CSV table of C-alpha atoms in Angstrom, one decimal:
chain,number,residue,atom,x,y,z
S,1,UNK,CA,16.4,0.8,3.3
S,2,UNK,CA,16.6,-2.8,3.5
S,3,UNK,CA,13.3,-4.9,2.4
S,4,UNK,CA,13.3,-8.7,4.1
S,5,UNK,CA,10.0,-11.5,3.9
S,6,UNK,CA,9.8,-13.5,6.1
S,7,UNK,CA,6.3,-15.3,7.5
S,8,UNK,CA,7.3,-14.8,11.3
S,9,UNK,CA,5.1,-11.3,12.7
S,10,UNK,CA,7.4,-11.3,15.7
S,11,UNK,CA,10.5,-10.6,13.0
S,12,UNK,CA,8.6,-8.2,11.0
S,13,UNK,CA,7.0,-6.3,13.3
S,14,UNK,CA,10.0,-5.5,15.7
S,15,UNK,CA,11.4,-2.0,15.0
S,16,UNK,CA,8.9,-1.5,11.5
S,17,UNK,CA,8.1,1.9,10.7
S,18,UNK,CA,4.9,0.6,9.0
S,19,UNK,CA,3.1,-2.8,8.1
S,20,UNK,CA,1.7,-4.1,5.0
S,21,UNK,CA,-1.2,-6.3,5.8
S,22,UNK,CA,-1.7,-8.9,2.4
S,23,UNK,CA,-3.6,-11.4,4.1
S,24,UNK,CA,-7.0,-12.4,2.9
S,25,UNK,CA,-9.8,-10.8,4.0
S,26,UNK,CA,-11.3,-13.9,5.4
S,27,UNK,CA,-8.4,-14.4,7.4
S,28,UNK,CA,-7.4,-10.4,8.7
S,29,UNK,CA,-9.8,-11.6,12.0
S,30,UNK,CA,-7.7,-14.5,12.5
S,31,UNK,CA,-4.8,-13.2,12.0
S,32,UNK,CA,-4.9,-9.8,13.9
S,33,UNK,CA,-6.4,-11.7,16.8
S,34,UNK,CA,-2.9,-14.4,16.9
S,35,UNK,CA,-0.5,-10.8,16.5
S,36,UNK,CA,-2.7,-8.3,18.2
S,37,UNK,CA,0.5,-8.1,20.7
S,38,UNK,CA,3.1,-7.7,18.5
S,39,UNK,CA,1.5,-4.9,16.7
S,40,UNK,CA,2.3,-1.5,18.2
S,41,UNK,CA,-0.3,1.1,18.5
S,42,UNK,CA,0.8,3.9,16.5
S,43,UNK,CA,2.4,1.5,13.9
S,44,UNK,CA,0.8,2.3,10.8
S,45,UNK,CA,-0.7,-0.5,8.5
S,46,UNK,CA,-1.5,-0.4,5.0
S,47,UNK,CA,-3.9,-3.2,4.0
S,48,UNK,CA,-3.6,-4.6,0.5
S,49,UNK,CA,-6.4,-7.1,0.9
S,50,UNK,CA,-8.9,-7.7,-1.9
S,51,UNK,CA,-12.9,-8.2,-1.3
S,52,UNK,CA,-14.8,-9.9,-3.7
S,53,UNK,CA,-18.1,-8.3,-3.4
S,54,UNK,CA,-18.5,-3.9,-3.5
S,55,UNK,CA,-17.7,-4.0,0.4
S,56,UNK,CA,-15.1,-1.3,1.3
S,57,UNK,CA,-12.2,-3.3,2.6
S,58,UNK,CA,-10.9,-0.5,5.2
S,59,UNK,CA,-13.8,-0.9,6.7
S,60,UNK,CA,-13.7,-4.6,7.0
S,61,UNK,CA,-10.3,-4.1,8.5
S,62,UNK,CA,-11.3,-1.5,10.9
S,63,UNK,CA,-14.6,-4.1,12.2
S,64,UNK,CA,-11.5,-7.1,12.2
S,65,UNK,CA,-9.5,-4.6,14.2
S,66,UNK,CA,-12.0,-3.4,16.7
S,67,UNK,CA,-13.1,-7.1,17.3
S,68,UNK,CA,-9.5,-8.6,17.8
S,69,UNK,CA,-9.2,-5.4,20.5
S,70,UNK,CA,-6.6,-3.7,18.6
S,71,UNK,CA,-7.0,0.0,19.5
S,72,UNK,CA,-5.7,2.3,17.1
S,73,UNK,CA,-6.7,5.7,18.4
């Protein structure tokens, strides 16, 4: 029941029942790529990312996923 920030994904991720994902959608490559490791595979992540233009942002996050080699089957 506790809710802690903190900018380290090592610290967040360890023992998470789930995972907001705020970063920019720009970025979500990036960053899944430098904590594709740390994530678990049956974690589930909720993405709050906003997209500019009318493109659906799961999908962006799904094509960021599958390209960082993050399988979430």
């Amino acid at each position: 029941s506790n809710v802690t920030a903190t900018t380290d994904a090592a610290i967040a991720l360890d023992g998470a029942q789930y995972a907001f994902h705020s970063v920019p959608v720009q970025s979500t490559r990036g960053f899944l790529t430098k904590t594709k490791d740390l994530i678990p595979p049956t974690l589930p992540i909720i993405t709050l990312s906003k997209v500019r233009h009318s493109l659906d942002s799961l999908a962006i996050f799904q094509r960021a996923e599958l390209r960082c080699g993050l399988n979430r089957d």
